[in-house]
Structure formats: structure tokens, C-alpha cells
Coordinates of N, CA and C in Angstrom, one line a residue:
Chain A
Q1 N 0.9 -1.2 0.0 CA 0.0 0.0 0.0 C 0.9 1.2 0.0
Q2 N 0.6 2.1 -0.9 CA 1.4 3.4 -1.0 C 1.0 4.2 0.1
Q3 N 2.0 4.6 0.9 CA 1.8 5.4 2.1 C 1.7 6.9 1.8
V4 N 2.4 7.3 0.8 CA 2.4 8.7 0.4 C 2.2 8.7 -1.1
R5 N 1.2 9.6 -1.5 CA 0.8 9.7 -2.9 C 1.0 11.1 -3.4
Q6 N 1.6 11.2 -4.6 CA 1.6 12.5 -5.2 C 0.7 12.5 -6.4
S7 N -0.1 13.5 -6.6 CA -1.2 13.4 -7.5 C -0.7 13.6 -9.0
S8 N 0.4 14.2 -9.2 CA 0.9 14.4 -10.6 C 2.3 13.8 -10.8
Q9 N 2.4 13.1 -11.9 CA 3.8 12.6 -12.2 C 4.6 13.7 -12.8
S10 N 3.9 14.7 -13.4 CA 4.7 15.8 -14.0 C 3.8 17.0 -14.0
L11 N 4.5 18.2 -14.1 CA 3.8 19.5 -14.0 C 4.6 20.4 -14.8
T12 N 4.0 21.2 -15.7 CA 4.7 22.2 -16.5 C 4.1 23.6 -16.2
V13 N 4.9 24.5 -15.8 CA 4.4 25.9 -15.6 C 5.3 26.9 -16.4
W14 N 4.8 28.1 -16.5 CA 5.7 29.1 -17.2 C 6.4 29.9 -16.1
E15 N 7.6 30.4 -16.4 CA 8.4 31.2 -15.5 C 7.5 32.3 -14.9
G16 N 7.6 32.5 -13.6 CA 6.9 33.5 -12.9 C 5.5 33.0 -12.3
E17 N 5.1 31.9 -12.8 CA 3.8 31.4 -12.3 C 4.1 30.6 -10.9
T18 N 3.0 30.3 -10.2 CA 3.1 29.5 -9.0 C 2.9 28.1 -9.3
A19 N 3.8 27.2 -9.0 CA 3.7 25.8 -9.2 C 3.1 25.2 -7.9
I20 N 2.1 24.4 -8.1 CA 1.5 23.7 -6.9 C 1.6 22.2 -7.1
L21 N 2.2 21.6 -6.1 CA 2.4 20.1 -6.1 C 1.6 19.5 -5.0
N22 N 0.8 18.6 -5.3 CA -0.1 18.0 -4.3 C 0.4 16.6 -3.8
C23 N 0.0 16.4 -2.5 CA 0.5 15.1 -1.9 C -0.6 14.7 -0.9
S24 N -0.8 13.4 -0.7 CA -1.7 12.9 0.3 C -1.0 11.7 1.0
Y25 N -1.5 11.3 2.2 CA -0.9 10.2 2.9 C -1.9 9.4 3.6
E26 N -1.5 8.2 4.0 CA -2.4 7.2 4.6 C -2.4 7.2 6.1
N27 N -1.2 7.2 6.7 CA -1.0 6.9 8.1 C -1.2 8.2 9.0
S28 N -2.2 8.2 9.8 CA -2.5 9.3 10.7 C -1.4 9.6 11.7
A29 N -0.6 8.6 11.9 CA 0.5 8.7 12.9 C 1.7 9.6 12.3
F30 N 1.7 9.8 11.0 CA 2.8 10.6 10.4 C 2.8 12.0 11.0
D31 N 3.9 12.5 11.4 CA 4.0 13.8 12.0 C 5.0 14.7 11.5
Y32 N 5.7 14.2 10.5 CA 6.8 15.0 9.9 C 6.7 14.8 8.4
F33 N 6.7 16.0 7.6 CA 6.5 15.9 6.2 C 7.5 16.8 5.5
P34 N 8.6 16.1 5.0 CA 9.6 16.9 4.2 C 9.3 16.8 2.7
W35 N 9.8 17.8 2.0 CA 9.8 17.8 0.6 C 11.3 17.8 0.2
Y36 N 11.6 16.8 -0.8 CA 12.9 16.8 -1.3 C 12.9 17.2 -2.7
Q37 N 14.0 17.8 -3.1 CA 14.2 18.2 -4.5 C 15.4 17.5 -5.1
Q38 N 15.2 17.0 -6.3 CA 16.2 16.2 -6.9 C 16.5 16.7 -8.4
F39 N 17.8 17.0 -8.6 CA 18.2 17.4 -10.0 C 18.8 16.1 -10.6
P40 N 18.8 16.1 -12.0 CA 19.4 14.9 -12.6 C 20.8 14.7 -12.2
G41 N 21.2 13.4 -12.0 CA 22.5 13.1 -11.6 C 22.9 13.3 -10.2
E42 N 21.9 13.8 -9.4 CA 22.2 14.0 -8.0 C 21.2 13.3 -7.1
G43 N 21.5 13.1 -5.8 CA 20.6 12.6 -4.9 C 19.6 13.6 -4.5
P44 N 18.4 13.2 -3.9 CA 17.5 14.2 -3.4 C 18.1 15.0 -2.3
A45 N 17.6 16.2 -2.1 CA 18.1 17.1 -1.0 C 16.9 17.7 -0.4
L46 N 16.9 17.8 0.9 CA 15.8 18.4 1.7 C 15.6 19.9 1.2
L47 N 14.3 20.2 0.9 CA 14.0 21.5 0.4 C 13.3 22.3 1.6
I48 N 12.3 21.7 2.1 CA 11.5 22.3 3.2 C 10.7 21.2 3.9
A49 N 10.4 21.4 5.1 CA 9.6 20.4 5.9 C 8.7 21.1 6.8
I50 N 7.6 20.3 7.2 CA 6.6 20.8 8.1 C 6.3 19.7 9.1
R51 N 6.0 20.1 10.4 CA 5.5 19.1 11.3 C 4.0 19.3 11.4
S52 N 3.3 18.2 11.9 CA 1.9 18.2 11.8 C 1.2 19.1 12.8
V53 N 1.9 19.8 13.7 CA 1.3 20.8 14.6 C 1.1 22.1 13.9
S54 N 1.7 22.2 12.7 CA 1.6 23.5 11.9 C 0.7 23.2 10.7
D55 N 0.1 24.3 10.2 CA -0.6 24.2 8.9 C 0.0 24.9 7.8
K56 N 1.1 25.6 8.1 CA 1.8 26.3 7.0 C 3.3 26.5 7.4
K57 N 4.1 26.3 6.4 CA 5.6 26.6 6.6 C 6.1 27.3 5.3
E58 N 6.7 28.4 5.5 CA 7.2 29.2 4.4 C 8.7 29.4 4.5
D59 N 9.4 29.3 3.3 CA 10.8 29.5 3.3 C 11.1 30.1 1.9
G60 N 11.2 31.4 1.9 CA 11.4 32.1 0.6 C 10.3 31.9 -0.3
R61 N 10.5 31.4 -1.5 CA 9.5 31.2 -2.5 C 8.7 29.9 -2.3
F62 N 9.1 29.1 -1.3 CA 8.5 27.8 -1.1 C 7.7 27.8 0.1
T63 N 6.4 27.3 0.0 CA 5.5 27.2 1.1 C 4.8 25.9 1.1
I64 N 4.7 25.3 2.3 CA 3.9 24.0 2.4 C 2.6 24.4 3.1
F65 N 1.5 24.0 2.6 CA 0.2 24.1 3.2 C -0.2 22.7 3.6
F66 N -0.6 22.5 4.9 CA -0.8 21.2 5.5 C -2.2 21.1 6.0
N67 N -3.0 20.1 5.7 CA -4.3 19.9 6.2 C -4.4 18.5 6.9
K68 N -4.3 18.5 8.2 CA -4.2 17.2 8.9 C -5.5 16.5 8.8
R69 N -6.6 17.2 8.9 CA -7.9 16.5 8.8 C -8.1 15.7 7.5
E70 N -7.7 16.4 6.4 CA -7.9 15.8 5.1 C -6.7 14.9 4.8
K71 N -5.7 14.9 5.6 CA -4.4 14.1 5.3 C -3.9 14.4 3.9
N72 N -3.7 15.7 3.7 CA -3.0 16.1 2.5 C -2.2 17.4 2.7
L73 N -1.3 17.6 1.8 CA -0.5 18.8 1.9 C -0.1 19.2 0.4
S74 N 0.4 20.4 0.3 CA 0.8 20.9 -1.0 C 2.0 21.7 -0.9
L75 N 2.9 21.7 -1.9 CA 4.0 22.6 -2.0 C 3.8 23.6 -3.0
H76 N 3.9 24.9 -2.6 CA 3.7 26.0 -3.6 C 5.0 26.6 -3.9
I77 N 5.3 26.8 -5.1 CA 6.6 27.4 -5.5 C 6.2 28.7 -6.2
K78 N 6.4 29.8 -5.5 CA 6.0 31.1 -6.1 C 7.0 31.6 -7.0
D79 N 6.6 32.4 -8.0 CA 7.5 33.0 -9.0 C 8.5 31.9 -9.5
S80 N 8.0 30.8 -10.1 CA 8.8 29.7 -10.5 C 9.9 30.2 -11.5
Q81 N 11.1 29.6 -11.4 CA 12.2 29.9 -12.2 C 12.6 28.6 -13.0
P82 N 13.2 28.8 -14.1 CA 13.7 27.6 -14.9 C 14.6 26.7 -14.0
G83 N 15.4 27.3 -13.1 CA 16.3 26.6 -12.2 C 15.5 25.7 -11.2
D84 N 14.2 26.0 -11.1 CA 13.4 25.1 -10.2 C 13.0 23.8 -10.8
S85 N 13.3 23.7 -12.1 CA 13.0 22.4 -12.8 C 13.7 21.3 -12.2
A86 N 13.0 20.3 -11.7 CA 13.6 19.2 -10.9 C 12.4 18.3 -10.6
T87 N 12.8 17.2 -9.9 CA 11.8 16.2 -9.4 C 11.6 16.5 -7.9
Y88 N 10.3 16.6 -7.5 CA 10.0 16.9 -6.1 C 9.3 15.7 -5.5
F89 N 9.9 15.3 -4.4 CA 9.3 14.2 -3.6 C 8.7 14.6 -2.3
C90 N 7.5 14.3 -2.2 CA 6.8 14.5 -0.9 C 7.1 13.2 0.0
A91 N 7.3 13.4 1.3 CA 7.6 12.3 2.1 C 7.0 12.5 3.5
A92 N 6.9 11.4 4.3 CA 6.3 11.4 5.6 C 7.0 10.4 6.5
S93 N 7.0 10.8 7.8 CA 7.6 9.8 8.8 C 6.9 10.1 10.1
Y94 N 7.2 9.3 11.1 CA 6.7 9.5 12.5 C 7.8 8.9 13.4
S95 N 7.9 9.6 14.6 CA 8.7 9.1 15.7 C 10.0 8.6 15.3
N96 N 10.7 9.4 14.4 CA 12.0 9.1 14.0 C 12.2 7.8 13.3
N97 N 11.1 7.3 12.7 CA 11.2 6.1 11.9 C 11.6 6.4 10.5
R98 N 11.7 5.4 9.7 CA 12.1 5.6 8.3 C 11.1 6.5 7.6
I99 N 11.6 7.2 6.6 CA 10.8 8.1 5.8 C 10.2 7.4 4.6
F100 N 8.9 7.6 4.4 CA 8.2 7.1 3.2 C 8.1 8.2 2.2
F101 N 8.5 7.8 1.0 CA 8.5 8.8 -0.1 C 7.4 8.5 -1.1
G102 N 6.9 9.6 -1.7 CA 6.0 9.5 -2.8 C 6.8 9.2 -4.1
D103 N 6.0 9.1 -5.2 CA 6.7 8.7 -6.4 C 7.4 9.9 -7.1
G104 N 7.1 11.1 -6.6 CA 7.8 12.2 -7.2 C 6.9 12.9 -8.3
T105 N 7.1 14.2 -8.4 CA 6.5 15.0 -9.5 C 7.6 15.8 -10.2
Q106 N 7.7 15.5 -11.5 CA 8.7 16.2 -12.3 C 8.2 17.6 -12.7
L107 N 8.8 18.6 -12.2 CA 8.4 20.0 -12.6 C 9.3 20.5 -13.7
V108 N 8.6 21.1 -14.7 CA 9.3 21.8 -15.7 C 8.8 23.2 -15.7
V109 N 9.8 24.2 -15.6 CA 9.4 25.6 -15.7 C 9.9 26.1 -17.0
K110 N 9.0 26.5 -17.8 CA 9.4 27.0 -19.2 C 9.7 28.5 -19.1
P111 N 10.8 29.0 -19.8 CA 11.1 30.4 -19.7 C 10.2 31.2 -20.7
Chain B
N1 N 33.0 19.4 4.9 CA 32.2 18.2 4.9 C 31.9 17.8 3.5
A2 N 32.3 16.6 3.1 CA 32.2 16.2 1.7 C 30.8 15.6 1.4
G3 N 29.9 15.4 2.4 CA 28.6 14.8 2.2 C 28.8 13.3 2.2
V4 N 27.7 12.7 1.8 CA 27.7 11.2 1.7 C 28.4 10.8 0.4
I5 N 29.3 9.9 0.5 CA 30.1 9.6 -0.7 C 29.7 8.1 -1.1
Q6 N 29.4 8.0 -2.4 CA 29.1 6.7 -2.9 C 30.0 6.3 -4.0
T7 N 30.5 5.1 -4.0 CA 31.4 4.6 -5.0 C 31.0 3.2 -5.4
P8 N 31.2 2.9 -6.7 CA 31.5 3.8 -7.8 C 30.3 4.6 -8.2
R9 N 30.5 5.6 -9.1 CA 29.3 6.3 -9.5 C 28.5 5.5 -10.6
H10 N 29.3 4.8 -11.4 CA 28.7 3.9 -12.4 C 29.3 2.6 -12.3
K11 N 28.5 1.5 -12.5 CA 29.0 0.2 -12.5 C 28.2 -0.6 -13.5
V12 N 28.9 -1.3 -14.4 CA 28.3 -2.2 -15.4 C 28.7 -3.6 -15.1
T13 N 27.8 -4.5 -15.0 CA 28.1 -5.9 -14.7 C 27.3 -6.7 -15.8
G14 N 27.9 -7.9 -16.0 CA 27.2 -8.9 -16.8 C 26.2 -9.7 -16.0
K15 N 25.2 -10.1 -16.6 CA 24.1 -10.9 -15.9 C 24.8 -12.1 -15.2
G16 N 24.5 -12.2 -13.9 CA 25.0 -13.3 -13.1 C 26.2 -12.9 -12.3
Q17 N 26.8 -11.8 -12.6 CA 28.0 -11.3 -11.8 C 27.5 -10.7 -10.5
E18 N 28.5 -10.5 -9.6 CA 28.2 -9.8 -8.3 C 28.6 -8.4 -8.4
A19 N 27.8 -7.5 -7.7 CA 28.1 -6.1 -7.6 C 28.1 -5.7 -6.2
T20 N 29.1 -4.9 -5.8 CA 29.2 -4.4 -4.4 C 29.3 -2.9 -4.5
L21 N 28.4 -2.2 -3.8 CA 28.3 -0.8 -3.8 C 28.7 -0.3 -2.5
W22 N 29.4 0.9 -2.5 CA 30.0 1.4 -1.2 C 29.3 2.7 -0.9
C23 N 29.2 3.0 0.4 CA 28.7 4.2 0.9 C 29.5 4.7 2.1
E24 N 29.9 5.9 2.1 CA 30.6 6.5 3.3 C 29.6 7.6 3.8
P25 N 29.0 7.4 5.0 CA 28.1 8.4 5.5 C 28.8 9.6 6.0
I26 N 28.1 10.7 6.3 CA 28.7 11.9 6.8 C 29.2 11.6 8.2
S27 N 30.4 12.1 8.5 CA 31.0 11.8 9.8 C 30.1 12.3 10.9
G28 N 29.8 11.4 11.9 CA 29.0 11.8 13.0 C 27.5 11.3 12.9
H29 N 27.2 11.0 11.7 CA 25.8 10.5 11.5 C 25.7 9.0 11.9
S30 N 24.6 8.6 12.6 CA 24.5 7.3 13.1 C 23.6 6.4 12.4
A31 N 22.8 7.0 11.5 CA 21.9 6.2 10.7 C 22.2 6.2 9.2
V32 N 22.2 5.0 8.6 CA 22.5 4.9 7.2 C 21.3 4.2 6.5
F33 N 20.9 4.7 5.4 CA 19.7 4.2 4.6 C 20.2 3.8 3.2
W34 N 19.6 2.8 2.6 CA 19.8 2.5 1.2 C 18.4 2.5 0.5
Y35 N 18.4 3.2 -0.6 CA 17.2 3.2 -1.5 C 17.6 2.8 -2.9
R36 N 16.6 2.4 -3.7 CA 16.8 2.1 -5.1 C 15.9 3.0 -5.9
Q37 N 16.3 3.6 -6.9 CA 15.5 4.5 -7.7 C 15.4 4.1 -9.1
T38 N 14.2 3.9 -9.7 CA 14.0 3.6 -11.1 C 12.9 4.5 -11.5
I39 N 12.8 4.6 -12.9 CA 11.7 5.4 -13.4 C 10.3 4.8 -13.1
V40 N 10.3 3.5 -13.1 CA 9.0 2.8 -12.9 C 8.6 2.7 -11.5
Q41 N 9.5 2.4 -10.6 CA 9.2 2.2 -9.2 C 9.4 3.4 -8.3
G42 N 10.1 4.4 -8.8 CA 10.4 5.6 -8.0 C 11.5 5.3 -7.0
L43 N 11.3 5.9 -5.8 CA 12.3 5.7 -4.7 C 11.8 4.5 -3.8
E44 N 12.5 3.4 -3.9 CA 12.2 2.3 -3.1 C 13.1 2.1 -1.9
F45 N 12.6 2.1 -0.7 CA 13.4 1.8 0.5 C 13.9 0.4 0.5
L46 N 15.1 0.2 0.8 CA 15.7 -1.1 0.9 C 16.0 -1.5 2.3
T47 N 16.8 -0.8 3.0 CA 17.2 -1.1 4.4 C 17.8 0.0 5.1
Y48 N 17.9 -0.1 6.5 CA 18.7 1.0 7.2 C 19.3 0.4 8.4
F49 N 20.4 1.1 8.8 CA 21.2 0.8 10.0 C 21.1 2.0 11.0
R50 N 21.1 1.7 12.2 CA 21.3 2.7 13.2 C 22.4 2.3 14.2
N51 N 23.5 3.1 14.3 CA 24.6 2.7 15.1 C 25.2 1.4 14.7
Q52 N 25.2 1.2 13.4 CA 25.8 0.0 12.7 C 24.9 -1.2 12.8
A53 N 23.8 -1.2 13.6 CA 22.9 -2.3 13.7 C 21.8 -2.3 12.7
P54 N 21.5 -3.4 12.0 CA 20.4 -3.4 11.1 C 19.1 -3.2 11.8
I55 N 18.3 -2.2 11.4 CA 17.0 -1.9 12.0 C 15.8 -2.4 11.2
D56 N 15.9 -2.2 9.9 CA 14.7 -2.5 9.1 C 15.2 -2.9 7.7
D57 N 15.0 -4.1 7.3 CA 15.4 -4.5 6.0 C 14.2 -5.0 5.2
S58 N 13.1 -4.5 5.5 CA 11.8 -4.9 4.9 C 11.8 -4.7 3.4
G59 N 12.6 -3.8 2.9 CA 12.5 -3.5 1.5 C 13.5 -4.3 0.6
M60 N 14.4 -5.1 1.3 CA 15.4 -5.8 0.6 C 14.8 -7.1 -0.1
P61 N 15.1 -7.3 -1.3 CA 14.7 -8.5 -2.0 C 15.3 -9.7 -1.1
K62 N 14.5 -10.7 -0.9 CA 15.0 -11.8 0.0 C 16.2 -12.5 -0.5
E63 N 16.3 -12.7 -1.7 CA 17.5 -13.4 -2.3 C 18.4 -12.4 -3.0
R64 N 19.6 -12.7 -3.0 CA 20.7 -12.0 -3.7 C 21.1 -10.7 -3.2
F65 N 20.3 -10.0 -2.4 CA 20.7 -8.7 -1.8 C 21.1 -8.8 -0.4
S66 N 22.2 -8.2 0.0 CA 22.6 -8.1 1.4 C 23.3 -6.8 1.6
A67 N 23.2 -6.3 2.9 CA 23.8 -5.0 3.2 C 24.5 -5.2 4.6
Q68 N 25.6 -4.5 4.7 CA 26.4 -4.6 5.9 C 26.9 -3.2 6.3
M69 N 27.1 -3.1 7.6 CA 27.8 -1.8 8.1 C 28.8 -2.2 9.1
P70 N 30.0 -2.6 8.6 CA 31.0 -3.2 9.5 C 31.6 -2.1 10.5
N71 N 31.6 -0.9 10.1 CA 32.0 0.2 11.0 C 31.2 1.5 10.7
Q72 N 31.4 2.5 11.5 CA 30.6 3.7 11.4 C 30.9 4.5 10.2
S73 N 32.0 4.2 9.5 CA 32.4 5.0 8.4 C 32.1 4.4 7.0
H74 N 31.5 3.2 6.9 CA 31.1 2.8 5.6 C 30.0 1.7 5.7
S75 N 29.2 1.6 4.7 CA 28.3 0.5 4.5 C 28.4 0.0 3.1
T76 N 28.0 -1.3 2.9 CA 28.1 -1.9 1.6 C 26.7 -2.5 1.3
L77 N 26.4 -2.5 0.0 CA 25.2 -3.2 -0.5 C 25.7 -4.2 -1.6
K78 N 25.5 -5.4 -1.4 CA 26.0 -6.4 -2.3 C 24.8 -7.1 -3.0
I79 N 25.0 -7.2 -4.3 CA 24.0 -7.9 -5.1 C 24.6 -9.1 -5.8
Q80 N 24.2 -10.3 -5.4 CA 24.8 -11.5 -6.0 C 24.0 -11.9 -7.3
S81 N 24.7 -12.5 -8.2 CA 24.0 -13.0 -9.4 C 23.1 -11.9 -10.0
T82 N 23.6 -10.8 -10.4 CA 22.8 -9.6 -10.8 C 22.0 -10.0 -12.0
Q83 N 20.8 -9.4 -12.1 CA 19.9 -9.6 -13.2 C 19.6 -8.2 -13.8
P84 N 19.1 -8.2 -15.1 CA 18.8 -6.9 -15.7 C 17.8 -6.1 -15.0
Q85 N 16.9 -6.7 -14.2 CA 15.9 -5.9 -13.5 C 16.5 -5.2 -12.3
D86 N 17.8 -5.6 -11.9 CA 18.5 -4.9 -10.8 C 19.0 -3.5 -11.3
S87 N 19.0 -3.3 -12.6 CA 19.5 -2.0 -13.1 C 18.7 -0.9 -12.5
A88 N 19.4 0.1 -11.9 CA 18.8 1.2 -11.2 C 19.9 2.1 -10.6
V89 N 19.4 3.2 -10.0 CA 20.4 4.0 -9.3 C 20.2 3.7 -7.8
Y90 N 21.2 3.3 -7.2 CA 21.2 2.9 -5.7 C 21.7 4.1 -4.9
L91 N 20.8 4.6 -4.0 CA 21.1 5.8 -3.3 C 21.4 5.4 -1.8
C92 N 22.4 6.0 -1.2 CA 22.7 5.9 0.2 C 22.4 7.2 0.8
A93 N 21.9 7.2 2.0 CA 21.6 8.4 2.8 C 22.0 8.2 4.2
S94 N 22.4 9.3 4.9 CA 22.7 9.2 6.3 C 22.0 10.3 7.1
S95 N 21.9 10.1 8.4 CA 21.2 11.2 9.2 C 21.7 11.0 10.7
F96 N 21.5 12.1 11.4 CA 21.8 12.1 12.9 C 20.7 11.3 13.5
T97 N 21.0 10.6 14.6 CA 20.0 10.0 15.4 C 19.1 11.1 16.0
G98 N 17.8 10.8 16.0 CA 16.9 11.8 16.5 C 16.5 12.9 15.5
E99 N 17.1 12.9 14.3 CA 16.6 13.8 13.3 C 16.1 13.1 12.1
N100 N 15.1 13.7 11.4 CA 14.5 13.0 10.3 C 15.1 13.4 9.0
T101 N 16.0 14.3 9.0 CA 16.6 14.8 7.7 C 17.6 13.8 7.1
L102 N 17.3 13.3 5.9 CA 18.2 12.5 5.2 C 19.1 13.3 4.3
Y103 N 20.4 12.9 4.3 CA 21.4 13.5 3.4 C 21.8 12.4 2.5
F104 N 21.5 12.6 1.2 CA 21.7 11.6 0.2 C 23.0 11.8 -0.5
G105 N 23.6 10.7 -0.9 CA 24.7 10.7 -1.8 C 24.2 10.9 -3.3
A106 N 25.2 10.9 -4.2 CA 24.8 11.1 -5.6 C 24.3 9.8 -6.3
G107 N 24.5 8.7 -5.6 CA 24.1 7.5 -6.1 C 25.1 6.7 -6.9
T108 N 24.8 5.4 -7.0 CA 25.6 4.5 -7.9 C 24.6 4.0 -9.0
R109 N 24.9 4.3 -10.3 CA 24.1 3.8 -11.3 C 24.6 2.4 -11.7
L110 N 23.8 1.4 -11.5 CA 24.1 0.0 -11.8 C 23.4 -0.4 -13.1
S111 N 24.2 -0.8 -14.0 CA 23.7 -1.3 -15.3 C 24.0 -2.8 -15.4
V112 N 23.0 -3.7 -15.6 CA 23.3 -5.1 -15.7 C 22.9 -5.5 -17.2
L113 N 24.0 -5.9 -17.9 CA 23.8 -6.2 -19.3 C 23.3 -7.7 -19.5

């Protein structure tokens, strides 16, 4: 059973638009939700993360919106740039256990 | 800090040969994770160690795959009798105990001909 689901395999936006990547999860015990960014030829790297006690986390152009009741979250990338083109993985974990990853969304930002 | 180091970056094996992949975690990190990444399956968890002890190997194929962490400075993933379906990027990650952030290496691309 897929613990973390990302609704889109791919997403294309124009430069300057807001890219919205959606994610949902199964296990109500999850309390930590990181998003990882991966460029070709590299390993994923932590981009931004939120804990379940919060409903929003902002870091520059990147914002996570979290809905505990609905068990979903989204990553908003404001003013998207071509350099943001990458694969984004939504993930979840609880109590310092292993992290469960979604299948990833490949974002393309067209100039 | 050089980050997580994985060697080799690329490995080509013939069907039936053995492949050993190496991972050097970030100094001071006590947890080491192995993942396999393919286009079709995405990021698949394989196994992880904490303080060199195996904690969860639920993602490891029962046959042919084994992982070890003989000391705190390196871990190995061994695949015996490699098959074409083992072709993937194998990623190693490490983290501090008590933290959820994983630091990934660049991966080893394994190609089985």
C-alpha cells in the first residue's frame, strides 16, 4: 500500500507562475512531512519540511500548506524559475522512523 | 564536509555477476539508509542501520541482496547474481539519530547487461 501519494507525475508551468504540487498520505501517525528536490545526476536534497502541529511553513518562495484533517499537503513554488525544474518528492515519517517517499513530481518551468 | 560519498558512480556488470556498492556516510551520522531509484518504481526503501545495527530490511529482496555496516564510516550493498531488473540508481543516505533529515549521496548507477 502506497503510504504517500503525489497526484501528478509531471507538471509544467511558465516562468513567474506559482507551481502547486499536491500530496496525500495514509497513516494518521505521520507527524513530519519533508519535501525533497532532486536534480538529474544528484541525490534528493531536503527543500522544506513541516510538522503536523503546523498548517503552514514558508521558506522564501517555497510554502507548504498542510491539512491534517484531510491528510493532504501541498508545496507551492511562487515565481517559478527555470532553475526550479527538478523532481520533487513528498515524504512522511513518524517518531524518528524511516521516511516514506511518494513517487515524485517532475516539474518543468518554461522560460 | 564532503557529504555522503558513494562509489563507484557507475557500475556495469554482466548478468550473473556480483556487484558491491559502497557508501561513506557523513561523519557523526549514526543512521544509514539504502534506497533504489527507477523510473517505474520511484524511490524504493531497501534497508537501514542505526549505530551500525540493522534496524529494518523490509525493502530488501529476500534473495541475492545483502547489506552490511562493519564500521561507522562505511556501509556496503551487495547484489549477487545480478539480473537486468536490478539495473537502477542505488542511493545511500545518512542522518543524525533523533533527526528526520536524510542527506543523500549522488548514487551509484548500476547497469546489468
